[in-house]
Amino acid sequence: MTTKITLEIQSGSFKGKKIFPPAPIQGHSNFTPSLLKKTIFSVIESEFLSGNIQKENAVFIDLFSASGQMGVEAVSRGIKRSILFELDAKRFQLLKKTISGFEGDFSLNHKDSFRALNKISLKDDEFPIFFLDPPYSFWKENKKIFDFCKEIEDLFKSFIILIQCPNEISRDGYEIKGKGNNRLLVRKV
């Protein structure tokens, strides 16, 4: 008998609710581990506490959503809304099913986030928090990811970029956080 893995919302109004992750691609599950998720939201929460960002103006933008767990966690913790991108058709169907079980402001996009970045519409008072957890294949040639981050910098005057990546990845201008098999690169502007 096999046990189906579930992901759990860690905090906020949806705390304890379960989400089913999509099937692995080429043997890689590629979901955000709970310790790294805690680190991600600690970074965000510290920005709220310092007054750099107002929670009611924050928009969490997950550019490779898969299960949607990060966007749901963000709304659960009081972030105004989540914009979720997923290109894979099967994963997008699971994402739609998952999000239908939660109340909140979610925008689902069955699009390539690389091509849709300039179509993200924010109000003047909204602050974008970009989260990237790209498929493992993207890290073989990571130039594409960092070129994409440069596009974010060119399009938005203030933002946070959070990148979940393998331990061996680093980048000038990004703070390194996290332990274990994954690390988090953080850029705040």
Short mmCIF file of N, CA and C in Angstrom, two decimals:
data_model
loop_
_atom_site.label_atom_id
_atom_site.label_comp_id
_atom_site.label_asym_id
_atom_site.label_seq_id
_atom_site.Cartn_x
_atom_site.Cartn_y
_atom_site.Cartn_z
N MET A 1 0.84 -1.18 0.00
CA MET A 1 0.00 0.00 0.00
C MET A 1 0.89 1.25 0.00
N THR A 2 0.62 2.17 -0.92
CA THR A 2 1.40 3.40 -0.97
C THR A 2 0.66 4.52 -0.27
N THR A 3 1.43 5.38 0.36
CA THR A 3 0.86 6.52 1.04
C THR A 3 1.01 7.74 0.15
N LYS A 4 -0.07 8.44 -0.06
CA LYS A 4 -0.03 9.66 -0.88
C LYS A 4 0.53 10.80 -0.03
N ILE A 5 1.55 11.46 -0.56
CA ILE A 5 2.15 12.60 0.13
C ILE A 5 1.18 13.76 0.11
N THR A 6 1.10 14.47 1.22
CA THR A 6 0.32 15.71 1.26
C THR A 6 1.20 16.82 1.80
N LEU A 7 0.87 18.01 1.41
CA LEU A 7 1.54 19.21 1.90
C LEU A 7 0.57 19.90 2.83
N GLU A 8 1.07 20.50 3.88
CA GLU A 8 0.18 21.10 4.88
C GLU A 8 0.43 22.60 4.97
N ILE A 9 -0.67 23.35 5.04
CA ILE A 9 -0.57 24.79 5.27
C ILE A 9 -0.09 24.98 6.71
N GLN A 10 0.98 25.75 6.90
CA GLN A 10 1.65 25.85 8.19
C GLN A 10 1.05 26.86 9.15
N SER A 11 0.46 27.93 8.61
CA SER A 11 0.05 29.01 9.50
C SER A 11 -1.12 29.79 8.90
N GLY A 12 -1.80 30.53 9.75
CA GLY A 12 -2.86 31.41 9.28
C GLY A 12 -4.23 30.77 9.23
N SER A 13 -5.11 31.37 8.46
CA SER A 13 -6.52 30.96 8.43
C SER A 13 -6.75 29.56 7.87
N PHE A 14 -5.83 29.06 7.06
CA PHE A 14 -5.97 27.71 6.48
C PHE A 14 -5.05 26.69 7.17
N LYS A 15 -4.48 27.07 8.31
CA LYS A 15 -3.52 26.20 9.00
C LYS A 15 -4.06 24.78 9.16
N GLY A 16 -3.21 23.81 8.80
CA GLY A 16 -3.55 22.40 8.96
C GLY A 16 -4.25 21.79 7.76
N LYS A 17 -4.73 22.61 6.83
CA LYS A 17 -5.38 22.06 5.64
C LYS A 17 -4.34 21.42 4.74
N LYS A 18 -4.76 20.37 4.05
CA LYS A 18 -3.85 19.58 3.22
C LYS A 18 -4.00 19.94 1.74
N ILE A 19 -2.89 19.82 1.03
CA ILE A 19 -2.84 20.00 -0.42
C ILE A 19 -2.10 18.79 -0.98
N PHE A 20 -2.61 18.25 -2.07
CA PHE A 20 -1.93 17.13 -2.73
C PHE A 20 -1.00 17.68 -3.80
N PRO A 21 0.29 17.30 -3.74
CA PRO A 21 1.22 17.77 -4.77
C PRO A 21 1.01 17.01 -6.08
N PRO A 22 1.42 17.60 -7.20
CA PRO A 22 1.33 16.89 -8.47
C PRO A 22 2.33 15.74 -8.52
N ALA A 23 2.11 14.86 -9.48
CA ALA A 23 3.03 13.72 -9.67
C ALA A 23 4.42 14.24 -10.02
N PRO A 24 5.46 13.52 -9.61
CA PRO A 24 6.83 13.93 -9.93
C PRO A 24 7.06 13.95 -11.44
N ILE A 25 7.94 14.84 -11.87
CA ILE A 25 8.36 14.90 -13.26
C ILE A 25 9.79 14.39 -13.31
N GLN A 26 10.03 13.37 -14.12
CA GLN A 26 11.34 12.75 -14.26
C GLN A 26 11.95 12.41 -12.90
N GLY A 27 11.11 11.92 -11.99
CA GLY A 27 11.56 11.48 -10.67
C GLY A 27 11.75 12.59 -9.65
N HIS A 28 11.52 13.84 -10.05
CA HIS A 28 11.69 14.98 -9.15
C HIS A 28 10.33 15.48 -8.68
N SER A 29 10.12 15.48 -7.38
CA SER A 29 8.85 15.95 -6.82
C SER A 29 8.73 17.47 -6.89
N ASN A 30 9.80 18.18 -6.65
CA ASN A 30 9.87 19.62 -6.80
C ASN A 30 8.78 20.40 -6.07
N PHE A 31 8.57 20.10 -4.80
CA PHE A 31 7.72 20.97 -3.99
C PHE A 31 8.60 21.59 -2.91
N THR A 32 8.14 22.67 -2.36
CA THR A 32 8.93 23.40 -1.37
C THR A 32 8.85 22.69 -0.03
N PRO A 33 10.00 22.22 0.49
CA PRO A 33 10.01 21.53 1.79
C PRO A 33 9.54 22.47 2.91
N SER A 34 8.99 21.90 3.96
CA SER A 34 8.40 22.71 5.04
C SER A 34 9.41 23.65 5.70
N LEU A 35 10.65 23.21 5.88
CA LEU A 35 11.65 24.10 6.51
C LEU A 35 11.96 25.30 5.63
N LEU A 36 12.05 25.07 4.32
CA LEU A 36 12.32 26.18 3.42
C LEU A 36 11.10 27.10 3.32
N LYS A 37 9.91 26.51 3.35
CA LYS A 37 8.68 27.31 3.34
C LYS A 37 8.66 28.23 4.56
N LYS A 38 9.05 27.70 5.70
CA LYS A 38 9.10 28.50 6.93
C LYS A 38 10.09 29.66 6.76
N THR A 39 11.24 29.39 6.16
CA THR A 39 12.25 30.43 5.90
C THR A 39 11.69 31.51 4.98
N ILE A 40 11.01 31.09 3.93
CA ILE A 40 10.44 32.03 2.96
C ILE A 40 9.48 32.99 3.65
N PHE A 41 8.57 32.44 4.44
CA PHE A 41 7.59 33.30 5.08
C PHE A 41 8.16 34.08 6.26
N SER A 42 9.27 33.64 6.82
CA SER A 42 9.98 34.44 7.83
C SER A 42 10.59 35.69 7.19
N VAL A 43 11.14 35.52 6.00
CA VAL A 43 11.69 36.67 5.25
C VAL A 43 10.58 37.68 4.98
N ILE A 44 9.45 37.19 4.49
CA ILE A 44 8.32 38.08 4.17
C ILE A 44 7.78 38.74 5.44
N GLU A 45 7.60 37.96 6.48
CA GLU A 45 7.06 38.50 7.74
C GLU A 45 7.98 39.57 8.33
N SER A 46 9.28 39.40 8.20
CA SER A 46 10.21 40.42 8.72
C SER A 46 10.04 41.74 7.97
N GLU A 47 9.69 41.67 6.70
CA GLU A 47 9.43 42.90 5.93
C GLU A 47 8.15 43.58 6.41
N PHE A 48 7.15 42.79 6.78
CA PHE A 48 5.91 43.36 7.33
C PHE A 48 6.20 44.02 8.68
N LEU A 49 6.92 43.30 9.53
CA LEU A 49 7.20 43.81 10.88
C LEU A 49 8.05 45.07 10.86
N SER A 50 8.96 45.16 9.90
CA SER A 50 9.82 46.35 9.81
C SER A 50 9.10 47.53 9.17
N GLY A 51 7.90 47.29 8.64
CA GLY A 51 7.14 48.36 8.00
C GLY A 51 7.51 48.62 6.56
N ASN A 52 8.39 47.80 6.00
CA ASN A 52 8.79 47.98 4.60
C ASN A 52 7.66 47.65 3.63
N ILE A 53 6.79 46.74 4.03
CA ILE A 53 5.65 46.32 3.20
C ILE A 53 4.42 46.26 4.10
N GLN A 54 3.31 46.67 3.58
CA GLN A 54 2.03 46.52 4.28
C GLN A 54 1.39 45.22 3.79
N LYS A 55 1.00 44.37 4.70
CA LYS A 55 0.42 43.07 4.35
C LYS A 55 -0.77 43.21 3.41
N GLU A 56 -1.59 44.23 3.66
CA GLU A 56 -2.80 44.42 2.85
C GLU A 56 -2.48 44.89 1.42
N ASN A 57 -1.22 45.26 1.16
CA ASN A 57 -0.81 45.67 -0.19
C ASN A 57 0.07 44.64 -0.88
N ALA A 58 0.40 43.57 -0.19
CA ALA A 58 1.32 42.56 -0.73
C ALA A 58 0.59 41.63 -1.70
N VAL A 59 1.27 41.31 -2.79
CA VAL A 59 0.76 40.36 -3.78
C VAL A 59 1.84 39.29 -3.96
N PHE A 60 1.48 38.04 -3.69
CA PHE A 60 2.41 36.91 -3.83
C PHE A 60 2.26 36.37 -5.24
N ILE A 61 3.36 36.34 -5.99
CA ILE A 61 3.33 35.89 -7.38
C ILE A 61 4.20 34.66 -7.50
N ASP A 62 3.55 33.50 -7.65
CA ASP A 62 4.25 32.22 -7.77
C ASP A 62 4.36 31.90 -9.26
N LEU A 63 5.58 31.95 -9.77
CA LEU A 63 5.80 31.85 -11.21
C LEU A 63 5.89 30.42 -11.73
N PHE A 64 5.99 29.44 -10.83
CA PHE A 64 6.00 28.01 -11.19
C PHE A 64 5.18 27.29 -10.12
N SER A 65 3.87 27.39 -10.16
CA SER A 65 3.01 27.05 -9.02
C SER A 65 2.87 25.58 -8.69
N ALA A 66 2.79 24.72 -9.68
CA ALA A 66 2.54 23.29 -9.45
C ALA A 66 1.30 23.09 -8.58
N SER A 67 1.47 22.73 -7.31
CA SER A 67 0.33 22.44 -6.42
C SER A 67 -0.39 23.70 -5.95
N GLY A 68 0.30 24.83 -5.96
CA GLY A 68 -0.28 26.06 -5.45
C GLY A 68 -0.06 26.27 -3.96
N GLN A 69 0.69 25.36 -3.33
CA GLN A 69 0.85 25.44 -1.87
C GLN A 69 1.41 26.77 -1.40
N MET A 70 2.33 27.37 -2.15
CA MET A 70 2.94 28.61 -1.69
C MET A 70 1.96 29.79 -1.77
N GLY A 71 1.19 29.84 -2.84
CA GLY A 71 0.19 30.89 -2.97
C GLY A 71 -0.91 30.78 -1.94
N VAL A 72 -1.33 29.55 -1.65
CA VAL A 72 -2.35 29.32 -0.62
C VAL A 72 -1.78 29.70 0.75
N GLU A 73 -0.55 29.31 1.02
CA GLU A 73 0.09 29.66 2.30
C GLU A 73 0.16 31.18 2.45
N ALA A 74 0.48 31.88 1.37
CA ALA A 74 0.57 33.35 1.42
C ALA A 74 -0.77 33.98 1.80
N VAL A 75 -1.84 33.56 1.14
CA VAL A 75 -3.17 34.11 1.45
C VAL A 75 -3.59 33.70 2.86
N SER A 76 -3.27 32.48 3.25
CA SER A 76 -3.59 32.01 4.60
C SER A 76 -2.95 32.90 5.66
N ARG A 77 -1.77 33.41 5.36
CA ARG A 77 -1.02 34.26 6.30
C ARG A 77 -1.40 35.74 6.20
N GLY A 78 -2.41 36.05 5.39
CA GLY A 78 -2.91 37.42 5.34
C GLY A 78 -2.44 38.27 4.19
N ILE A 79 -1.66 37.70 3.28
CA ILE A 79 -1.25 38.46 2.09
C ILE A 79 -2.49 38.70 1.24
N LYS A 80 -2.60 39.88 0.69
CA LYS A 80 -3.80 40.34 -0.02
C LYS A 80 -4.29 39.37 -1.09
N ARG A 81 -3.38 38.96 -1.97
CA ARG A 81 -3.78 38.05 -3.05
C ARG A 81 -2.58 37.29 -3.59
N SER A 82 -2.88 36.22 -4.33
CA SER A 82 -1.84 35.41 -4.96
C SER A 82 -2.13 35.29 -6.45
N ILE A 83 -1.09 35.48 -7.23
CA ILE A 83 -1.15 35.28 -8.68
C ILE A 83 -0.30 34.04 -8.95
N LEU A 84 -0.91 33.03 -9.54
CA LEU A 84 -0.24 31.74 -9.72
C LEU A 84 -0.13 31.39 -11.20
N PHE A 85 1.07 30.97 -11.61
CA PHE A 85 1.32 30.55 -12.99
C PHE A 85 1.69 29.08 -13.01
N GLU A 86 1.12 28.34 -13.94
CA GLU A 86 1.50 26.95 -14.17
C GLU A 86 1.30 26.65 -15.65
N LEU A 87 2.36 26.24 -16.32
CA LEU A 87 2.31 25.97 -17.75
C LEU A 87 1.83 24.56 -18.08
N ASP A 88 2.23 23.57 -17.30
CA ASP A 88 1.88 22.18 -17.58
C ASP A 88 0.37 21.97 -17.41
N ALA A 89 -0.26 21.37 -18.43
CA ALA A 89 -1.73 21.23 -18.45
C ALA A 89 -2.26 20.38 -17.29
N LYS A 90 -1.63 19.24 -17.01
CA LYS A 90 -2.10 18.37 -15.92
C LYS A 90 -1.93 19.06 -14.57
N ARG A 91 -0.80 19.70 -14.39
CA ARG A 91 -0.55 20.41 -13.13
C ARG A 91 -1.52 21.58 -12.98
N PHE A 92 -1.84 22.24 -14.08
CA PHE A 92 -2.78 23.36 -14.00
C PHE A 92 -4.17 22.88 -13.58
N GLN A 93 -4.59 21.73 -14.08
CA GLN A 93 -5.90 21.18 -13.69
C GLN A 93 -5.92 20.88 -12.19
N LEU A 94 -4.82 20.30 -11.67
CA LEU A 94 -4.72 20.04 -10.23
C LEU A 94 -4.72 21.36 -9.45
N LEU A 95 -4.03 22.36 -9.98
CA LEU A 95 -3.98 23.67 -9.33
C LEU A 95 -5.39 24.26 -9.22
N LYS A 96 -6.15 24.21 -10.30
CA LYS A 96 -7.53 24.72 -10.28
C LYS A 96 -8.37 23.99 -9.23
N LYS A 97 -8.22 22.67 -9.19
CA LYS A 97 -8.97 21.87 -8.21
C LYS A 97 -8.57 22.25 -6.78
N THR A 98 -7.27 22.39 -6.56
CA THR A 98 -6.77 22.75 -5.23
C THR A 98 -7.30 24.10 -4.79
N ILE A 99 -7.17 25.10 -5.64
CA ILE A 99 -7.56 26.46 -5.27
C ILE A 99 -9.06 26.57 -5.05
N SER A 100 -9.84 25.74 -5.72
CA SER A 100 -11.30 25.78 -5.54
C SER A 100 -11.70 25.43 -4.10
N GLY A 101 -10.81 24.79 -3.36
CA GLY A 101 -11.09 24.43 -1.98
C GLY A 101 -10.74 25.51 -0.96
N PHE A 102 -10.31 26.67 -1.43
CA PHE A 102 -9.89 27.75 -0.54
C PHE A 102 -10.57 29.06 -0.93
N GLU A 103 -10.96 29.83 0.09
CA GLU A 103 -11.50 31.16 -0.16
C GLU A 103 -10.36 32.16 -0.12
N GLY A 104 -10.40 33.10 -1.03
CA GLY A 104 -9.37 34.13 -1.07
C GLY A 104 -9.23 34.66 -2.47
N ASP A 105 -8.37 35.63 -2.63
CA ASP A 105 -8.15 36.27 -3.92
C ASP A 105 -7.00 35.57 -4.63
N PHE A 106 -7.35 34.65 -5.51
CA PHE A 106 -6.37 33.89 -6.29
C PHE A 106 -6.60 34.15 -7.77
N SER A 107 -5.54 34.40 -8.49
CA SER A 107 -5.61 34.54 -9.94
C SER A 107 -4.77 33.41 -10.54
N LEU A 108 -5.42 32.51 -11.29
CA LEU A 108 -4.74 31.35 -11.87
C LEU A 108 -4.46 31.61 -13.34
N ASN A 109 -3.23 31.31 -13.75
CA ASN A 109 -2.80 31.57 -15.12
C ASN A 109 -2.16 30.33 -15.71
N HIS A 110 -2.79 29.78 -16.74
CA HIS A 110 -2.23 28.63 -17.45
C HIS A 110 -1.35 29.19 -18.57
N LYS A 111 -0.22 29.74 -18.16
CA LYS A 111 0.67 30.45 -19.08
C LYS A 111 2.12 30.22 -18.69
N ASP A 112 2.99 30.46 -19.65
CA ASP A 112 4.42 30.47 -19.43
C ASP A 112 4.77 31.78 -18.73
N SER A 113 5.22 31.70 -17.50
CA SER A 113 5.51 32.92 -16.73
C SER A 113 6.58 33.78 -17.40
N PHE A 114 7.49 33.15 -18.14
CA PHE A 114 8.53 33.91 -18.84
C PHE A 114 7.92 34.86 -19.87
N ARG A 115 6.85 34.41 -20.50
CA ARG A 115 6.20 35.23 -21.55
C ARG A 115 5.12 36.14 -20.99
N ALA A 116 4.65 35.88 -19.80
CA ALA A 116 3.52 36.64 -19.25
C ALA A 116 3.93 37.68 -18.22
N LEU A 117 5.20 37.76 -17.90
CA LEU A 117 5.66 38.67 -16.85
C LEU A 117 5.19 40.11 -17.08
N ASN A 118 5.32 40.59 -18.30
CA ASN A 118 4.96 41.98 -18.58
C ASN A 118 3.45 42.21 -18.61
N LYS A 119 2.67 41.15 -18.46
CA LYS A 119 1.21 41.28 -18.42
C LYS A 119 0.65 41.25 -16.99
N ILE A 120 1.53 41.10 -16.01
CA ILE A 120 1.08 41.12 -14.62
C ILE A 120 0.65 42.54 -14.28
N SER A 121 -0.59 42.65 -13.86
CA SER A 121 -1.16 43.96 -13.57
C SER A 121 -1.28 44.17 -12.06
N LEU A 122 -0.63 45.21 -11.59
CA LEU A 122 -0.69 45.56 -10.17
C LEU A 122 -1.21 46.98 -10.03
N LYS A 123 -1.92 47.22 -8.94
CA LYS A 123 -2.35 48.58 -8.62
C LYS A 123 -1.14 49.34 -8.07
N ASP A 124 -1.23 50.66 -8.09
CA ASP A 124 -0.10 51.50 -7.66
C ASP A 124 0.38 51.20 -6.25
N ASP A 125 -0.55 50.85 -5.35
CA ASP A 125 -0.16 50.61 -3.96
C ASP A 125 0.23 49.16 -3.67
N GLU A 126 0.17 48.29 -4.68
CA GLU A 126 0.48 46.87 -4.45
C GLU A 126 1.98 46.61 -4.56
N PHE A 127 2.45 45.72 -3.68
CA PHE A 127 3.87 45.37 -3.62
C PHE A 127 4.04 43.91 -4.03
N PRO A 128 4.80 43.63 -5.11
CA PRO A 128 4.95 42.26 -5.57
C PRO A 128 6.04 41.48 -4.84
N ILE A 129 5.69 40.26 -4.47
CA ILE A 129 6.64 39.31 -3.90
C ILE A 129 6.69 38.14 -4.88
N PHE A 130 7.79 38.03 -5.61
CA PHE A 130 7.94 36.99 -6.63
C PHE A 130 8.59 35.76 -6.03
N PHE A 131 7.98 34.61 -6.26
CA PHE A 131 8.54 33.34 -5.82
C PHE A 131 8.80 32.47 -7.04
N LEU A 132 10.03 31.98 -7.15
CA LEU A 132 10.41 31.11 -8.25
C LEU A 132 10.93 29.79 -7.69
N ASP A 133 10.31 28.72 -8.09
CA ASP A 133 10.79 27.37 -7.82
C ASP A 133 10.72 26.62 -9.14
N PRO A 134 11.65 26.94 -10.05
CA PRO A 134 11.58 26.35 -11.39
C PRO A 134 11.94 24.87 -11.39
N PRO A 135 11.54 24.17 -12.45
CA PRO A 135 11.91 22.75 -12.58
C PRO A 135 13.43 22.58 -12.54
N TYR A 136 13.86 21.41 -12.11
CA TYR A 136 15.29 21.12 -11.98
C TYR A 136 16.05 21.37 -13.28
N SER A 137 15.42 21.10 -14.41
CA SER A 137 16.10 21.26 -15.70
C SER A 137 16.56 22.71 -15.93
N PHE A 138 15.93 23.67 -15.31
CA PHE A 138 16.32 25.07 -15.48
C PHE A 138 17.68 25.37 -14.85
N TRP A 139 18.07 24.57 -13.88
CA TRP A 139 19.32 24.87 -13.18
C TRP A 139 20.55 24.36 -13.93
N LYS A 140 20.36 23.56 -14.98
CA LYS A 140 21.50 23.13 -15.79
C LYS A 140 22.11 24.34 -16.49
N GLU A 141 21.26 25.25 -16.88
CA GLU A 141 21.68 26.51 -17.52
C GLU A 141 20.91 27.62 -16.83
N ASN A 142 21.45 28.11 -15.70
CA ASN A 142 20.68 29.03 -14.87
C ASN A 142 20.63 30.47 -15.37
N LYS A 143 21.28 30.75 -16.48
CA LYS A 143 21.25 32.10 -17.05
C LYS A 143 19.82 32.54 -17.33
N LYS A 144 18.98 31.63 -17.80
CA LYS A 144 17.59 31.98 -18.13
C LYS A 144 16.85 32.49 -16.89
N ILE A 145 17.08 31.86 -15.75
CA ILE A 145 16.41 32.27 -14.51
C ILE A 145 16.86 33.68 -14.12
N PHE A 146 18.15 33.94 -14.15
CA PHE A 146 18.64 35.24 -13.72
C PHE A 146 18.35 36.34 -14.74
N ASP A 147 18.27 35.99 -16.02
CA ASP A 147 17.80 36.96 -17.02
C ASP A 147 16.35 37.33 -16.74
N PHE A 148 15.56 36.34 -16.35
CA PHE A 148 14.16 36.56 -16.00
C PHE A 148 14.06 37.49 -14.78
N CYS A 149 14.91 37.27 -13.79
CA CYS A 149 14.92 38.14 -12.61
C CYS A 149 15.31 39.57 -12.99
N LYS A 150 16.19 39.71 -13.95
CA LYS A 150 16.56 41.05 -14.44
C LYS A 150 15.34 41.72 -15.08
N GLU A 151 14.52 40.96 -15.79
CA GLU A 151 13.28 41.51 -16.35
C GLU A 151 12.35 42.01 -15.25
N ILE A 152 12.27 41.26 -14.15
CA ILE A 152 11.46 41.70 -13.01
C ILE A 152 11.98 43.05 -12.52
N GLU A 153 13.30 43.16 -12.38
CA GLU A 153 13.90 44.41 -11.92
C GLU A 153 13.61 45.57 -12.87
N ASP A 154 13.57 45.29 -14.16
CA ASP A 154 13.29 46.33 -15.15
C ASP A 154 11.83 46.76 -15.16
N LEU A 155 10.92 45.84 -14.83
CA LEU A 155 9.48 46.11 -14.90
C LEU A 155 8.89 46.69 -13.62
N PHE A 156 9.49 46.38 -12.48
CA PHE A 156 8.91 46.76 -11.19
C PHE A 156 9.94 47.57 -10.39
N LYS A 157 9.48 48.68 -9.80
CA LYS A 157 10.42 49.56 -9.08
C LYS A 157 10.76 49.03 -7.69
N SER A 158 9.81 48.37 -7.03
CA SER A 158 10.04 47.78 -5.71
C SER A 158 9.51 46.35 -5.74
N PHE A 159 10.21 45.45 -5.07
CA PHE A 159 9.81 44.04 -5.11
C PHE A 159 10.68 43.23 -4.16
N ILE A 160 10.25 42.00 -3.95
CA ILE A 160 11.10 40.97 -3.35
C ILE A 160 11.10 39.81 -4.34
N ILE A 161 12.28 39.25 -4.58
CA ILE A 161 12.40 38.02 -5.37
C ILE A 161 12.92 36.94 -4.43
N LEU A 162 12.23 35.81 -4.40
CA LEU A 162 12.61 34.65 -3.60
C LEU A 162 12.79 33.48 -4.57
N ILE A 163 13.98 32.91 -4.62
CA ILE A 163 14.26 31.82 -5.55
C ILE A 163 14.66 30.57 -4.77
N GLN A 164 13.88 29.50 -4.93
CA GLN A 164 14.25 28.21 -4.36
C GLN A 164 15.18 27.54 -5.37
N CYS A 165 16.36 27.14 -4.91
CA CYS A 165 17.34 26.58 -5.84
C CYS A 165 18.22 25.55 -5.14
N PRO A 166 18.98 24.79 -5.94
CA PRO A 166 19.93 23.84 -5.34
C PRO A 166 21.01 24.58 -4.55
N ASN A 167 21.65 23.88 -3.64
CA ASN A 167 22.65 24.46 -2.75
C ASN A 167 23.83 25.12 -3.45
N GLU A 168 24.21 24.61 -4.61
CA GLU A 168 25.42 25.13 -5.25
C GLU A 168 25.19 26.45 -5.99
N ILE A 169 23.97 26.93 -6.07
CA ILE A 169 23.65 28.15 -6.80
C ILE A 169 23.78 29.37 -5.89
N SER A 170 24.43 30.40 -6.41
CA SER A 170 24.49 31.69 -5.71
C SER A 170 24.51 32.78 -6.78
N ARG A 171 24.33 34.02 -6.34
CA ARG A 171 24.29 35.13 -7.31
C ARG A 171 24.60 36.43 -6.58
N ASP A 172 25.45 37.26 -7.18
CA ASP A 172 25.73 38.57 -6.60
C ASP A 172 24.43 39.35 -6.49
N GLY A 173 24.27 40.06 -5.38
CA GLY A 173 23.08 40.87 -5.16
C GLY A 173 21.95 40.12 -4.49
N TYR A 174 22.15 38.82 -4.24
CA TYR A 174 21.13 37.99 -3.59
C TYR A 174 21.67 37.47 -2.27
N GLU A 175 20.86 37.59 -1.24
CA GLU A 175 21.20 37.03 0.07
C GLU A 175 20.86 35.54 0.05
N ILE A 176 21.70 34.73 0.68
CA ILE A 176 21.48 33.28 0.74
C ILE A 176 20.88 32.93 2.09
N LYS A 177 19.79 32.16 2.05
CA LYS A 177 19.13 31.68 3.27
C LYS A 177 18.86 30.19 3.11
N GLY A 178 18.58 29.54 4.23
CA GLY A 178 18.17 28.14 4.19
C GLY A 178 19.30 27.17 4.42
N LYS A 179 18.89 25.95 4.72
CA LYS A 179 19.82 24.86 4.99
C LYS A 179 19.29 23.60 4.32
N GLY A 180 20.11 22.57 4.31
CA GLY A 180 19.67 21.31 3.73
C GLY A 180 19.93 21.25 2.24
N ASN A 181 19.07 20.53 1.53
CA ASN A 181 19.27 20.31 0.10
C ASN A 181 18.86 21.50 -0.77
N ASN A 182 18.16 22.44 -0.20
CA ASN A 182 17.70 23.60 -0.96
C ASN A 182 18.18 24.87 -0.29
N ARG A 183 18.29 25.90 -1.09
CA ARG A 183 18.60 27.20 -0.52
C ARG A 183 17.64 28.21 -1.11
N LEU A 184 17.60 29.33 -0.47
CA LEU A 184 16.74 30.41 -0.90
C LEU A 184 17.63 31.61 -1.22
N LEU A 185 17.47 32.14 -2.42
CA LEU A 185 18.13 33.38 -2.79
C LEU A 185 17.11 34.49 -2.65
N VAL A 186 17.50 35.57 -1.99
CA VAL A 186 16.57 36.66 -1.68
C VAL A 186 17.14 37.97 -2.21
N ARG A 187 16.30 38.69 -2.95
CA ARG A 187 16.65 40.04 -3.40
C ARG A 187 15.49 40.97 -3.06
N LYS A 188 15.81 42.05 -2.33
CA LYS A 188 14.79 43.03 -1.93
C LYS A 188 15.17 44.39 -2.51
N VAL A 189 14.22 45.01 -3.18
CA VAL A 189 14.44 46.35 -3.75
C VAL A 189 13.24 47.21 -3.43
#
